[in-house]
Short mmCIF file of C-alpha atoms in Angstrom, two decimals:
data_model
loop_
_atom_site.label_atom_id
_atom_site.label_comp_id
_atom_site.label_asym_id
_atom_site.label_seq_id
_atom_site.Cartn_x
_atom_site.Cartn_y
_atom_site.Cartn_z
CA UNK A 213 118.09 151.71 127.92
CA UNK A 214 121.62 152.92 126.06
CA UNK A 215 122.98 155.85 128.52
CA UNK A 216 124.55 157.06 125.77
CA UNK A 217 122.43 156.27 122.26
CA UNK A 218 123.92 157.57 118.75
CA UNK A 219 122.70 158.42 115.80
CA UNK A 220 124.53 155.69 114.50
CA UNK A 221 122.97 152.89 116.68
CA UNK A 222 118.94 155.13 115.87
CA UNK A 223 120.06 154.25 112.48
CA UNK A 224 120.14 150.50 112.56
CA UNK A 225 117.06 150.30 114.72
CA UNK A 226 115.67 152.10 112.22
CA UNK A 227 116.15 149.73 109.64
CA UNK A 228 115.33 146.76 111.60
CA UNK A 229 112.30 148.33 111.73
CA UNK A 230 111.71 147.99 107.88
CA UNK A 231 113.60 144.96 107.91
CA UNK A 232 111.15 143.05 110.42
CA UNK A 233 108.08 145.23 109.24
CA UNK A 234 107.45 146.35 112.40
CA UNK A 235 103.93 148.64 112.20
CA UNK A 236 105.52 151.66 114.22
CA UNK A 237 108.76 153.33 115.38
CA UNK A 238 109.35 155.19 118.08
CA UNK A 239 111.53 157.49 119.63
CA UNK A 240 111.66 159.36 123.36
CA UNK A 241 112.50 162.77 123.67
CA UNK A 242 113.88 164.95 126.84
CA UNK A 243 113.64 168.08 127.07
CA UNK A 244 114.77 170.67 129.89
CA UNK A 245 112.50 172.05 131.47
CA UNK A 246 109.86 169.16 131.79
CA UNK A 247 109.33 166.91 134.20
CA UNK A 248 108.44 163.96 132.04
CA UNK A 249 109.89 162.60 128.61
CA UNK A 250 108.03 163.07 125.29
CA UNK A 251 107.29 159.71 123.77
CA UNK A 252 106.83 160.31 119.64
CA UNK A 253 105.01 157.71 117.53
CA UNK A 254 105.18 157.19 113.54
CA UNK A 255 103.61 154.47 111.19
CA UNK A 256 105.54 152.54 109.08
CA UNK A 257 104.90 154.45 106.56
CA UNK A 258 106.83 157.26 107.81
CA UNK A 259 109.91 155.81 108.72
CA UNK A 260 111.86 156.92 106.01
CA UNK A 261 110.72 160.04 106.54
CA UNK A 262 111.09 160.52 109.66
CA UNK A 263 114.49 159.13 109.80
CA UNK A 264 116.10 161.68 107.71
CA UNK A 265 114.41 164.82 109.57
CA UNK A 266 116.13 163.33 112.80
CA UNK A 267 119.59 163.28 110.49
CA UNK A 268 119.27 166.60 109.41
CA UNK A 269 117.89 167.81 112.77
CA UNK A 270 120.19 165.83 115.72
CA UNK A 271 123.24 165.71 116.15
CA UNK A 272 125.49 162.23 116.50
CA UNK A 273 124.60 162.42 120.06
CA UNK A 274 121.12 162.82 119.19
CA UNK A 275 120.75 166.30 120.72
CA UNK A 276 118.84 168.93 118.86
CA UNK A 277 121.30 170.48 116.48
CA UNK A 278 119.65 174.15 116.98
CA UNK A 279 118.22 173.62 121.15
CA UNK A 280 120.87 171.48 122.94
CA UNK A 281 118.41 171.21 125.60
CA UNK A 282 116.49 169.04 123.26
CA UNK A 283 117.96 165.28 123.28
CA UNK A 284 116.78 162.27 121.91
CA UNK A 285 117.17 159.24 125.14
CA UNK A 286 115.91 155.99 123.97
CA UNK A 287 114.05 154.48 120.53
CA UNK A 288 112.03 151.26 119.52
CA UNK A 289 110.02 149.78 117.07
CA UNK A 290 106.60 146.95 117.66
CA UNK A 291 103.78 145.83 115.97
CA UNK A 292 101.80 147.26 118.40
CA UNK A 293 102.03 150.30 121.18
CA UNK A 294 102.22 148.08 124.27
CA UNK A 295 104.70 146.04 122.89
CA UNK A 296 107.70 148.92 122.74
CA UNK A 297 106.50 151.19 125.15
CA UNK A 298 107.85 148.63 127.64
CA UNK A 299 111.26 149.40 126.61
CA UNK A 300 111.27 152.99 126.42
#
């Protein structure tokens, strides 16, 4: 896991992603106040989409532009959920 993951480097996974036609995308989300790590899933599909709501929405430090105690930790892409959950 990157201690310190960027937008930047979310980016480029991202478009590996598309690039090797992975099925999903995922990102893992911390939040104060919880004891345990949110773990979001989108389809292909979505990527796009979802990719520009975390531009307009995190910061380059991928913390929540409006709740700094929002903060995006890790991201991954697979073909299937076993296969990236490993490395979140």
């Amino acid at each position: 896991m990157n201690l310190n993951p960027t937008m930047q480097e979310m980016i480029e996974i991202f478009e590996d992603a598309k690039e090797f036609g992975a099925q999903y995308i995922a990102v893992k989300i911390e939040m104060d106040g919880f004891e345990k790590p949110e773990v979001i899933i989108n389809e292909k599909e979505n990527i796009d989409t979802k990719l520009a709501y975390y531009k307009n929405t995190y910061n380059e430090d991928l913390t929540h532009k409006y709740s700094k105690e929002i903060r995006i930790v890790n991201y991954s892409y697979g073909n299937s959920y076993d296969e990236f959950l490993n490395t979140l």
